[in-house]
PDB file of C-alpha atoms and ligand atoms in Angstrom:
ATOM      1  CA  UNK A   1       0.000   0.000   0.000  1.00  0.00           C
ATOM      2  CA  UNK A   2       2.612   2.527  -1.032  1.00  0.00           C
ATOM      3  CA  UNK A   3       2.128   6.234  -1.511  1.00  0.00           C
ATOM      4  CA  UNK A   4       4.367   7.459  -4.318  1.00  0.00           C
ATOM      5  CA  UNK A   5       4.543  11.168  -5.061  1.00  0.00           C
ATOM      6  CA  UNK A   6       5.284  12.368  -8.591  1.00  0.00           C
ATOM      7  CA  UNK A   7       7.017  15.358  -7.120  1.00  0.00           C
ATOM      8  CA  UNK A   8       6.710  18.862  -8.544  1.00  0.00           C
ATOM      9  CA  UNK A   9       9.915  20.493  -9.713  1.00  0.00           C
ATOM     10  CA  UNK A  10      10.070  23.876  -7.984  1.00  0.00           C
ATOM     11  CA  UNK A  11      11.505  26.729 -10.068  1.00  0.00           C
ATOM     12  CA  UNK A  12      12.715  30.177  -9.128  1.00  0.00           C
ATOM     13  CA  UNK A  13      10.956  33.174 -10.704  1.00  0.00           C
ATOM     14  CA  UNK A  14      13.605  33.238 -13.427  1.00  0.00           C
ATOM     15  CA  UNK A  15      13.102  29.584 -14.340  1.00  0.00           C
ATOM     16  CA  UNK A  16      15.975  27.791 -12.587  1.00  0.00           C
ATOM     17  CA  UNK A  17      15.370  24.598 -10.635  1.00  0.00           C
ATOM     18  CA  UNK A  18      15.037  25.644  -6.979  1.00  0.00           C
ATOM     19  CA  UNK A  19      17.136  22.939  -5.356  1.00  0.00           C
ATOM     20  CA  UNK A  20      16.556  24.016  -1.760  1.00  0.00           C
ATOM     21  CA  UNK A  21      12.794  24.222  -2.204  1.00  0.00           C
ATOM     22  CA  UNK A  22      12.873  20.746  -3.757  1.00  0.00           C
ATOM     23  CA  UNK A  23      14.871  19.234  -0.897  1.00  0.00           C
ATOM     24  CA  UNK A  24      12.675  20.858   1.766  1.00  0.00           C
ATOM     25  CA  UNK A  25       9.549  19.654  -0.001  1.00  0.00           C
ATOM     26  CA  UNK A  26      10.861  16.078  -0.147  1.00  0.00           C
ATOM     27  CA  UNK A  27      11.646  16.169   3.591  1.00  0.00           C
ATOM     28  CA  UNK A  28       8.134  17.378   4.460  1.00  0.00           C
ATOM     29  CA  UNK A  29       6.416  14.821   2.250  1.00  0.00           C
ATOM     30  CA  UNK A  30       8.381  11.942   3.766  1.00  0.00           C
ATOM     31  CA  UNK A  31       7.453  13.168   7.250  1.00  0.00           C
ATOM     32  CA  UNK A  32       3.800  13.194   6.229  1.00  0.00           C
ATOM     33  CA  UNK A  33       3.727   9.575   5.088  1.00  0.00           C
ATOM     34  CA  UNK A  34       4.953   9.495   1.482  1.00  0.00           C
ATOM     35  CA  UNK A  35       6.996   6.336   0.784  1.00  0.00           C
ATOM     36  CA  UNK A  36       8.629   6.986  -2.595  1.00  0.00           C
ATOM     37  CA  UNK A  37       9.620  10.022  -4.663  1.00  0.00           C
ATOM     38  CA  UNK A  38       8.911   9.703  -8.394  1.00  0.00           C
ATOM     39  CA  UNK A  39      11.189  12.223 -10.054  1.00  0.00           C
ATOM     40  CA  UNK A  40      10.675  14.077 -13.352  1.00  0.00           C
ATOM     41  CA  UNK A  41       7.215  12.659 -13.969  1.00  0.00           C
ATOM     42  CA  UNK A  42       4.323  14.553 -15.510  1.00  0.00           C
ATOM     43  CA  UNK A  43       3.669  16.614 -12.384  1.00  0.00           C
ATOM     44  CA  UNK A  44       7.439  17.242 -12.182  1.00  0.00           C
ATOM     45  CA  UNK A  45       7.198  18.642 -15.735  1.00  0.00           C
ATOM     46  CA  UNK A  46       9.580  15.898 -16.898  1.00  0.00           C
ATOM     47  CA  UNK A  47       9.050  16.481 -20.637  1.00  0.00           C
ATOM     48  CA  UNK A  48       9.958  20.164 -20.110  1.00  0.00           C
ATOM     49  CA  UNK A  49      13.233  19.519 -18.244  1.00  0.00           C
ATOM     50  CA  UNK A  50      16.641  19.350 -19.854  1.00  0.00           C
ATOM     51  CA  UNK A  51      18.864  16.341 -19.334  1.00  0.00           C
ATOM     52  CA  UNK A  52      21.084  18.447 -17.048  1.00  0.00           C
ATOM     53  CA  UNK A  53      18.103  19.533 -14.965  1.00  0.00           C
ATOM     54  CA  UNK A  54      17.011  15.906 -14.565  1.00  0.00           C
ATOM     55  CA  UNK A  55      20.468  15.065 -13.239  1.00  0.00           C
ATOM     56  CA  UNK A  56      20.293  18.064 -10.914  1.00  0.00           C
ATOM     57  CA  UNK A  57      16.968  16.945  -9.416  1.00  0.00           C
ATOM     58  CA  UNK A  58      18.269  13.419  -8.795  1.00  0.00           C
ATOM     59  CA  UNK A  59      21.405  14.681  -7.083  1.00  0.00           C
ATOM     60  CA  UNK A  60      19.380  17.022  -4.873  1.00  0.00           C
ATOM     61  CA  UNK A  61      16.723  14.516  -3.857  1.00  0.00           C
ATOM     62  CA  UNK A  62      19.298  11.794  -3.230  1.00  0.00           C
ATOM     63  CA  UNK A  63      20.812  13.997  -0.513  1.00  0.00           C
ATOM     64  CA  UNK A  64      17.512  13.585   1.346  1.00  0.00           C
ATOM     65  CA  UNK A  65      16.379  10.055   0.480  1.00  0.00           C
ATOM     66  CA  UNK A  66      17.342   7.015  -1.559  1.00  0.00           C
ATOM     67  CA  UNK A  67      13.691   6.060  -2.026  1.00  0.00           C
ATOM     68  CA  UNK A  68      13.610   7.474  -5.514  1.00  0.00           C
ATOM     69  CA  UNK A  69      12.359   6.352  -8.906  1.00  0.00           C
ATOM     70  CA  UNK A  70      14.155   8.413 -11.537  1.00  0.00           C
ATOM     71  CA  UNK A  71      12.116   9.080 -14.696  1.00  0.00           C
ATOM     72  CA  UNK A  72      14.487   9.338 -17.671  1.00  0.00           C
ATOM     73  CA  UNK A  73      12.195   9.121 -20.730  1.00  0.00           C
ATOM     74  CA  UNK A  74      12.480  11.359 -23.746  1.00  0.00           C
ATOM     75  CA  UNK A  75      12.637  11.540 -27.503  1.00  0.00           C
ATOM     76  CA  UNK A  76      16.431  11.720 -27.737  1.00  0.00           C
ATOM     77  CA  UNK A  77      17.412   8.177 -26.860  1.00  0.00           C
ATOM     78  CA  UNK A  78      21.072   9.125 -26.433  1.00  0.00           C
ATOM     79  CA  UNK A  79      20.083  11.581 -23.709  1.00  0.00           C
ATOM     80  CA  UNK A  80      17.955   8.857 -22.153  1.00  0.00           C
ATOM     81  CA  UNK A  81      20.926   6.472 -22.163  1.00  0.00           C
ATOM     82  CA  UNK A  82      23.104   9.170 -20.607  1.00  0.00           C
ATOM     83  CA  UNK A  83      20.612   9.542 -17.764  1.00  0.00           C
ATOM     84  CA  UNK A  84      20.492   5.767 -17.327  1.00  0.00           C
ATOM     85  CA  UNK A  85      24.299   5.771 -17.125  1.00  0.00           C
ATOM     86  CA  UNK A  86      24.194   8.635 -14.630  1.00  0.00           C
ATOM     87  CA  UNK A  87      21.708   6.741 -12.443  1.00  0.00           C
ATOM     88  CA  UNK A  88      24.323   4.038 -11.850  1.00  0.00           C
ATOM     89  CA  UNK A  89      26.063   6.358  -9.384  1.00  0.00           C
ATOM     90  CA  UNK A  90      22.987   6.293  -7.123  1.00  0.00           C
ATOM     91  CA  UNK A  91      21.579   3.580  -4.911  1.00  0.00           C
ATOM     92  CA  UNK A  92      17.921   4.259  -5.724  1.00  0.00           C
ATOM     93  CA  UNK A  93      14.766   2.167  -6.142  1.00  0.00           C
ATOM     94  CA  UNK A  94      14.838   2.311  -9.894  1.00  0.00           C
ATOM     95  CA  UNK A  95      14.567   4.218 -13.144  1.00  0.00           C
ATOM     96  CA  UNK A  96      11.368   4.757 -15.121  1.00  0.00           C
ATOM     97  CA  UNK A  97      10.293   5.964 -18.511  1.00  0.00           C
ATOM     98  CA  UNK A  98       7.147   6.954 -20.297  1.00  0.00           C
ATOM     99  CA  UNK A  99       6.826   5.783 -23.877  1.00  0.00           C
ATOM    100  CA  UNK A 100       7.979   7.839 -26.869  1.00  0.00           C
ATOM    101  CA  UNK A 101       5.295  10.441 -27.603  1.00  0.00           C
ATOM    102  CA  UNK A 102       4.266  13.073 -30.150  1.00  0.00           C
ATOM    103  CA  UNK A 103       5.038  10.949 -33.235  1.00  0.00           C
ATOM    104  CA  UNK A 104       1.986   9.233 -34.679  1.00  0.00           C
ATOM    105  CA  UNK A 105       1.589   5.581 -35.635  1.00  0.00           C
ATOM    106  CA  UNK A 106       4.832   4.205 -34.227  1.00  0.00           C
ATOM    107  CA  UNK A 107       4.806   0.433 -34.819  1.00  0.00           C
ATOM    108  CA  UNK A 108       4.283  -1.557 -31.641  1.00  0.00           C
ATOM    109  CA  UNK A 109       7.646  -3.249 -32.030  1.00  0.00           C
ATOM    110  CA  UNK A 110       9.429   0.143 -31.815  1.00  0.00           C
ATOM    111  CA  UNK A 111       7.690   0.879 -28.518  1.00  0.00           C
ATOM    112  CA  UNK A 112       8.814  -2.512 -27.251  1.00  0.00           C
ATOM    113  CA  UNK A 113      12.359  -1.849 -28.545  1.00  0.00           C
ATOM    114  CA  UNK A 114      12.462   1.503 -26.755  1.00  0.00           C
ATOM    115  CA  UNK A 115      11.788  -0.055 -23.350  1.00  0.00           C
ATOM    116  CA  UNK A 116      13.970  -3.110 -23.956  1.00  0.00           C
ATOM    117  CA  UNK A 117      16.862  -0.840 -25.036  1.00  0.00           C
ATOM    118  CA  UNK A 118      16.621   1.219 -21.839  1.00  0.00           C
ATOM    119  CA  UNK A 119      16.376  -1.880 -19.652  1.00  0.00           C
ATOM    120  CA  UNK A 120      19.390  -3.460 -21.353  1.00  0.00           C
ATOM    121  CA  UNK A 121      21.517  -0.388 -20.482  1.00  0.00           C
ATOM    122  CA  UNK A 122      20.293  -0.076 -16.913  1.00  0.00           C
ATOM    123  CA  UNK A 123      21.596  -1.620 -13.734  1.00  0.00           C
ATOM    124  CA  UNK A 124      18.577  -0.302 -11.833  1.00  0.00           C
ATOM    125  CA  UNK A 125      15.144  -1.867 -11.522  1.00  0.00           C
ATOM    126  CA  UNK A 126      12.929  -0.508 -14.279  1.00  0.00           C
ATOM    127  CA  UNK A 127       9.393   0.923 -13.975  1.00  0.00           C
ATOM    128  CA  UNK A 128       7.292   1.608 -17.056  1.00  0.00           C
ATOM    129  CA  UNK A 129       5.087   4.711 -16.989  1.00  0.00           C
ATOM    130  CA  UNK A 130       1.983   4.256 -19.106  1.00  0.00           C
ATOM    131  CA  UNK A 131       0.036   7.468 -19.745  1.00  0.00           C
ATOM    132  CA  UNK A 132      -1.798   6.972 -23.036  1.00  0.00           C
ATOM    133  CA  UNK A 133      -3.769  10.246 -22.831  1.00  0.00           C
ATOM    134  CA  UNK A 134      -0.458  12.135 -22.856  1.00  0.00           C
ATOM    135  CA  UNK A 135       1.777   9.960 -25.043  1.00  0.00           C
ATOM    136  CA  UNK A 136      -0.794   8.717 -27.562  1.00  0.00           C
ATOM    137  CA  UNK A 137       0.196   5.096 -26.959  1.00  0.00           C
ATOM    138  CA  UNK A 138      -1.243   2.547 -24.591  1.00  0.00           C
ATOM    139  CA  UNK A 139       1.366   0.036 -23.485  1.00  0.00           C
ATOM    140  CA  UNK A 140      -1.203  -2.650 -22.756  1.00  0.00           C
ATOM    141  CA  UNK A 141      -0.661  -5.800 -20.682  1.00  0.00           C
ATOM    142  CA  UNK A 142      -0.186  -7.677 -23.967  1.00  0.00           C
ATOM    143  CA  UNK A 143       2.592  -5.297 -25.079  1.00  0.00           C
ATOM    144  CA  UNK A 144       4.146  -5.372 -21.605  1.00  0.00           C
ATOM    145  CA  UNK A 145       4.485  -9.151 -22.036  1.00  0.00           C
ATOM    146  CA  UNK A 146       7.025  -8.446 -24.809  1.00  0.00           C
ATOM    147  CA  UNK A 147       9.208  -6.236 -22.608  1.00  0.00           C
ATOM    148  CA  UNK A 148      11.817  -8.130 -20.639  1.00  0.00           C
ATOM    149  CA  UNK A 149      12.957  -7.353 -17.102  1.00  0.00           C
ATOM    150  CA  UNK A 150      10.252  -5.000 -15.840  1.00  0.00           C
ATOM    151  CA  UNK A 151      10.086  -4.496 -12.092  1.00  0.00           C
ATOM    152  CA  UNK A 152       7.001  -2.337 -12.020  1.00  0.00           C
ATOM    153  CA  UNK A 153       4.539  -0.178 -13.831  1.00  0.00           C
ATOM    154  CA  UNK A 154       2.560   2.981 -13.249  1.00  0.00           C
ATOM    155  CA  UNK A 155      -0.657   3.200 -15.241  1.00  0.00           C
ATOM    156  CA  UNK A 156      -2.260   6.614 -15.518  1.00  0.00           C
ATOM    157  CA  UNK A 157      -5.712   5.749 -16.816  1.00  0.00           C
ATOM    158  CA  UNK A 158      -9.133   6.126 -15.241  1.00  0.00           C
ATOM    159  CA  UNK A 159      -9.813   2.469 -15.965  1.00  0.00           C
ATOM    160  CA  UNK A 160      -9.024   0.297 -12.970  1.00  0.00           C
ATOM    161  CA  UNK A 161      -9.715  -2.882 -14.966  1.00  0.00           C
ATOM    162  CA  UNK A 162      -6.982  -1.806 -17.391  1.00  0.00           C
ATOM    163  CA  UNK A 163      -4.519  -1.394 -14.522  1.00  0.00           C
ATOM    164  CA  UNK A 164      -5.546  -4.690 -12.909  1.00  0.00           C
ATOM    165  CA  UNK A 165      -4.874  -6.504 -16.178  1.00  0.00           C
ATOM    166  CA  UNK A 166      -1.104  -5.984 -15.681  1.00  0.00           C
ATOM    167  CA  UNK A 167      -1.315  -7.697 -12.313  1.00  0.00           C
ATOM    168  CA  UNK A 168      -3.364 -10.555 -13.754  1.00  0.00           C
ATOM    169  CA  UNK A 169      -0.859 -11.133 -16.559  1.00  0.00           C
ATOM    170  CA  UNK A 170       2.151 -10.757 -14.259  1.00  0.00           C
ATOM    171  CA  UNK A 171       1.382 -11.039 -10.516  1.00  0.00           C
ATOM    172  CA  UNK A 172       5.025 -10.311  -9.642  1.00  0.00           C
ATOM    173  CA  UNK A 173       4.937  -6.873 -11.237  1.00  0.00           C
ATOM    174  CA  UNK A 174       4.657  -3.901  -8.851  1.00  0.00           C
ATOM    175  CA  UNK A 175       1.613  -2.080 -10.210  1.00  0.00           C
ATOM    176  CA  UNK A 176       0.487   1.445  -9.359  1.00  0.00           C
ATOM    177  CA  UNK A 177      -2.298   3.576 -10.756  1.00  0.00           C
ATOM    178  CA  UNK A 178      -1.509   7.260 -11.304  1.00  0.00           C
ATOM    179  CA  UNK A 179      -4.993   8.808 -11.157  1.00  0.00           C
ATOM    180  CA  UNK A 180      -5.852  10.971  -8.168  1.00  0.00           C
ATOM    181  CA  UNK A 181      -9.509  10.033  -8.538  1.00  0.00           C
ATOM    182  CA  UNK A 182      -8.613   6.358  -7.941  1.00  0.00           C
ATOM    183  CA  UNK A 183      -6.350   6.693  -4.885  1.00  0.00           C
ATOM    184  CA  UNK A 184      -8.702   4.647  -2.699  1.00  0.00           C
ATOM    185  CA  UNK A 185      -8.824   1.811  -5.244  1.00  0.00           C
ATOM    186  CA  UNK A 186      -5.079   1.913  -5.908  1.00  0.00           C
ATOM    187  CA  UNK A 187      -4.324   1.620  -2.209  1.00  0.00           C
ATOM    188  CA  UNK A 188      -6.842  -1.141  -1.619  1.00  0.00           C
ATOM    189  CA  UNK A 189      -6.376  -3.314  -4.698  1.00  0.00           C
ATOM    190  CA  UNK A 190      -2.943  -2.519  -6.195  1.00  0.00           C
ATOM    191  CA  UNK A 191       0.572  -2.001  -4.825  1.00  0.00           C
ATOM    192  CA  UNK A 192      -0.135   1.653  -4.300  1.00  0.00           C
ATOM    193  CA  UNK A 193      -0.887   5.038  -5.761  1.00  0.00           C
ATOM    194  CA  UNK A 194       1.265   7.531  -7.668  1.00  0.00           C
ATOM    195  CA  UNK A 195      -0.680  10.599  -6.698  1.00  0.00           C
ATOM    196  CA  UNK A 196      -0.006  14.125  -7.840  1.00  0.00           C
ATOM    197  CA  UNK A 197      -2.337  15.007  -4.955  1.00  0.00           C
ATOM    198  CA  UNK A 198       0.339  13.771  -2.526  1.00  0.00           C
ATOM    199  CA  UNK A 199       2.328  16.937  -3.299  1.00  0.00           C
ATOM    200  CA  UNK A 200      -0.060  19.010  -1.234  1.00  0.00           C
ATOM    201  CA  UNK A 201      -2.200  16.524   0.690  1.00  0.00           C
ATOM    202  CA  UNK A 202       0.032  13.627   1.762  1.00  0.00           C
ATOM    203  CA  UNK A 203      -1.556  13.740   5.237  1.00  0.00           C
ATOM    204  CA  UNK A 204      -4.978  13.154   3.688  1.00  0.00           C
ATOM    205  CA  UNK A 205      -3.752  10.140   1.738  1.00  0.00           C
ATOM    206  CA  UNK A 206      -2.012   8.788   4.853  1.00  0.00           C
ATOM    207  CA  UNK A 207      -5.277   9.127   6.778  1.00  0.00           C
ATOM    208  CA  UNK A 208      -7.139   7.301   4.018  1.00  0.00           C
ATOM    209  CA  UNK A 209      -4.571   4.507   4.099  1.00  0.00           C
ATOM    210  CA  UNK A 210      -5.076   4.187   7.851  1.00  0.00           C
ATOM    211  CA  UNK A 211      -8.848   3.884   7.359  1.00  0.00           C
ATOM    212  CA  UNK A 212      -8.362   1.191   4.713  1.00  0.00           C
ATOM    213  CA  UNK A 213      -6.001  -0.750   6.977  1.00  0.00           C
ATOM    214  CA  UNK A 214      -8.587  -0.595   9.759  1.00  0.00           C
ATOM    215  CA  UNK A 215     -11.298  -1.853   7.398  1.00  0.00           C
ATOM    216  CA  UNK A 216     -13.228   1.450   7.530  1.00  0.00           C
ATOM    217  CA  UNK A 217     -14.173   1.331   3.863  1.00  0.00           C
ATOM    218  CA  UNK A 218     -17.071   3.781   3.903  1.00  0.00           C
ATOM    219  CA  UNK A 219     -15.061   6.470   5.668  1.00  0.00           C
ATOM    220  CA  UNK A 220     -12.147   5.981   3.302  1.00  0.00           C
ATOM    221  CA  UNK A 221     -14.495   6.359   0.322  1.00  0.00           C
ATOM    222  CA  UNK A 222     -15.856   9.575   1.823  1.00  0.00           C
ATOM    223  CA  UNK A 223     -12.282  10.926   1.797  1.00  0.00           C
ATOM    224  CA  UNK A 224     -11.941   9.892  -1.871  1.00  0.00           C
ATOM    225  CA  UNK A 225     -15.153  11.753  -2.705  1.00  0.00           C
ATOM    226  CA  UNK A 226     -13.841  14.935  -1.097  1.00  0.00           C
ATOM    227  CA  UNK A 227     -10.562  14.461  -2.962  1.00  0.00           C
ATOM    228  CA  UNK A 228     -12.545  14.270  -6.217  1.00  0.00           C
ATOM    229  CA  UNK A 229     -14.342  17.508  -5.369  1.00  0.00           C
ATOM    230  CA  UNK A 230     -11.000  19.167  -4.638  1.00  0.00           C
ATOM    231  CA  UNK A 231      -9.680  17.903  -7.959  1.00  0.00           C
ATOM    232  CA  UNK A 232     -12.595  19.503  -9.809  1.00  0.00           C
ATOM    233  CA  UNK A 233     -11.702  22.834  -8.216  1.00  0.00           C
ATOM    234  CA  UNK A 234      -7.974  22.483  -8.905  1.00  0.00           C
ATOM    235  CA  UNK A 235      -8.341  21.407 -12.545  1.00  0.00           C
ATOM    236  CA  UNK A 236     -10.210  24.579 -13.499  1.00  0.00           C
ATOM    237  CA  UNK A 237      -7.010  26.557 -12.940  1.00  0.00           C
ATOM    238  CA  UNK A 238      -4.704  24.118 -14.749  1.00  0.00           C
ATOM    239  CA  UNK A 239      -3.717  21.300 -12.422  1.00  0.00           C
ATOM    240  CA  UNK A 240       0.001  21.339 -13.272  1.00  0.00           C
ATOM    241  CA  UNK A 241       0.326  24.954 -12.154  1.00  0.00           C
ATOM    242  CA  UNK A 242      -2.305  24.919  -9.386  1.00  0.00           C
ATOM    243  CA  UNK A 243      -0.477  22.075  -7.611  1.00  0.00           C
ATOM    244  CA  UNK A 244       2.345  24.497  -6.645  1.00  0.00           C
ATOM    245  CA  UNK A 245      -0.120  26.872  -4.971  1.00  0.00           C
ATOM    246  CA  UNK A 246      -2.020  24.025  -3.340  1.00  0.00           C
ATOM    247  CA  UNK A 247       1.125  23.212  -1.327  1.00  0.00           C
ATOM    248  CA  UNK A 248       0.861  26.564   0.426  1.00  0.00           C
ATOM    249  CA  UNK A 249      -2.925  26.304   0.824  1.00  0.00           C
ATOM    250  CA  UNK A 250      -2.863  22.795   2.297  1.00  0.00           C
ATOM    251  CA  UNK A 251       0.546  22.572   3.990  1.00  0.00           C
ATOM    252  CA  UNK A 252       1.337  26.205   4.703  1.00  0.00           C
ATOM    253  CA  UNK A 253       4.675  26.680   2.940  1.00  0.00           C
ATOM    254  CA  UNK A 254       5.767  28.035  -0.429  1.00  0.00           C
ATOM    255  CA  UNK A 255       7.359  25.681  -2.900  1.00  0.00           C
ATOM    256  CA  UNK A 256       8.461  27.914  -5.766  1.00  0.00           C
ATOM    257  CA  UNK A 257       6.864  28.362  -9.169  1.00  0.00           C
ATOM    258  CA  UNK A 258       6.038  26.330 -12.245  1.00  0.00           C
ATOM    259  CA  UNK A 259       7.831  27.270 -15.473  1.00  0.00           C
ATOM    260  CA  UNK A 260       6.150  28.348 -18.694  1.00  0.00           C
ATOM    261  CA  UNK A 261       4.635  26.870 -20.799  1.00  0.00           C
ATOM    262  CA  UNK A 262       3.110  25.834 -17.478  1.00  0.00           C
ATOM    263  CA  UNK A 263       2.325  29.424 -16.470  1.00  0.00           C
ATOM    264  CA  UNK A 264       2.132  30.621 -12.870  1.00  0.00           C
ATOM    265  CA  UNK A 265      -1.369  31.510 -11.650  1.00  0.00           C
ATOM    266  CA  UNK A 266      -2.228  35.194 -11.266  1.00  0.00           C
ATOM    267  CA  UNK A 267      -2.832  36.572  -7.768  1.00  0.00           C
ATOM    268  CA  UNK A 268      -6.580  36.640  -8.481  1.00  0.00           C
ATOM    269  CA  UNK A 269      -6.552  33.029  -9.591  1.00  0.00           C
ATOM    270  CA  UNK A 270      -4.713  32.000  -6.430  1.00  0.00           C
ATOM    271  CA  UNK A 271      -7.337  33.841  -4.345  1.00  0.00           C
ATOM    272  CA  UNK A 272     -10.205  32.143  -6.182  1.00  0.00           C
ATOM    273  CA  UNK A 273      -8.560  28.735  -5.911  1.00  0.00           C
ATOM    274  CA  UNK A 274      -8.068  29.274  -2.207  1.00  0.00           C
ATOM    275  CA  UNK A 275     -11.661  30.304  -1.599  1.00  0.00           C
ATOM    276  CA  UNK A 276     -12.968  27.249  -3.467  1.00  0.00           C
ATOM    277  CA  UNK A 277     -10.641  24.870  -1.674  1.00  0.00           C
ATOM    278  CA  UNK A 278     -10.974  26.174   1.908  1.00  0.00           C
ATOM    279  CA  UNK A 279     -14.426  24.644   2.686  1.00  0.00           C
ATOM    280  CA  UNK A 280     -13.297  21.247   1.385  1.00  0.00           C
ATOM    281  CA  UNK A 281     -10.041  21.542   3.280  1.00  0.00           C
ATOM    282  CA  UNK A 282     -11.987  22.153   6.506  1.00  0.00           C
ATOM    283  CA  UNK A 283     -14.166  19.095   5.915  1.00  0.00           C
ATOM    284  CA  UNK A 284     -11.087  16.958   5.318  1.00  0.00           C
ATOM    285  CA  UNK A 285      -9.370  18.331   8.414  1.00  0.00           C
ATOM    286  CA  UNK A 286     -12.437  17.430  10.491  1.00  0.00           C
ATOM    287  CA  UNK A 287     -12.327  13.875   9.176  1.00  0.00           C
ATOM    288  CA  UNK A 288      -8.594  13.628   9.838  1.00  0.00           C
ATOM    289  CA  UNK A 289      -8.833  14.899  13.394  1.00  0.00           C
ATOM    290  CA  UNK A 290     -11.578  12.323  13.987  1.00  0.00           C
ATOM    291  CA  UNK A 291      -9.287   9.578  12.690  1.00  0.00           C
ATOM    292  CA  UNK A 292      -6.329  10.480  14.888  1.00  0.00           C
ATOM    293  CA  UNK A 293      -8.528  11.348  17.874  1.00  0.00           C
TER     294      UNK A 293
HETATM  295  C1  LIG B 301       3.010  11.914 -12.680  1.00  0.00           C
HETATM  296  C2  LIG B 301       1.967  10.966 -12.280  1.00  0.00           C
HETATM  297  C3  LIG B 301       0.584  11.422 -12.075  1.00  0.00           C
HETATM  298  C4  LIG B 301       0.047  11.822 -13.402  1.00  0.00           C
HETATM  299  C5  LIG B 301      -1.342  12.345 -13.280  1.00  0.00           C
HETATM  300  C6  LIG B 301      -1.786  12.928 -14.585  1.00  0.00           C
HETATM  301  O1  LIG B 301       4.090  11.458 -13.090  1.00  0.00           O
HETATM  302  O2  LIG B 301       2.815  13.108 -12.549  1.00  0.00           O
HETATM  303  O3  LIG B 301       0.113  10.759 -14.306  1.00  0.00           O
HETATM  304  O4  LIG B 301      -1.403  13.325 -12.281  1.00  0.00           O
HETATM  305  O5  LIG B 301      -3.022  13.564 -14.442  1.00  0.00           O
HETATM  306  O6  LIG B 301       2.214   9.792 -12.158  1.00  0.00           O
END
């Protein structure tokens, strides 16, 4: 029942990775119950980071924890290999990659080759990141069967049956779902959740996990419903950017800025987001204080 956070990459106002903000954020999230840091994922703006920035984030986070999965995917396979090589210097949980994206109609065997090539260069455990809505390609359980040496997989789809299929085909695979609206189901029926939501509400996910462990299913589902309402509010402002501001709203500290093309919110947008979120936040806090007594 692991909670994995696809951590945001904090930037300074002039667009540099804010290393100190990143390290502090990692420390706080671990204290609040997060088990694993997924680096350079979608929420971390992975596709918008340079190879050097990806190295920088790994080095910084590794100073705080070794419980890291390092996302290396990209369209320049030589850069990807360089990151895989770089990862060998670190004793981490593994490397990960999304599939090649943007290009249409790639033959299935090229997708399989891409993952097999990365795995053959890596000394780390390998986690596949499937996000068909973003990449254009679904790496289904059938395709996964052609990839050799997978340790785990993160499936960002809204279809739990699709995610479960990986587990059915290969029960030894560590399988996570990456949708915030399915956190309850990921914790109760898979190996865990990779939740963007954990960037600002790790305490809420930890409380839900406690309820599940205690068999309090209805209460845990109530938390999921409130999470879904929060998500509706957040998504209106652009979830990738709003997540940065949600850290201050929910946890009370600033965590830097996103970087265009993921534009920072305006002051008015932050105010509106806050006023929409506050009533839900209060309801969640009431539930949490009831859980911990
Ligand atoms: C990541 C995740 C979560 C995303 C999801 C997209 O790397 O950011 O897939 O938040 O809506 O795993």
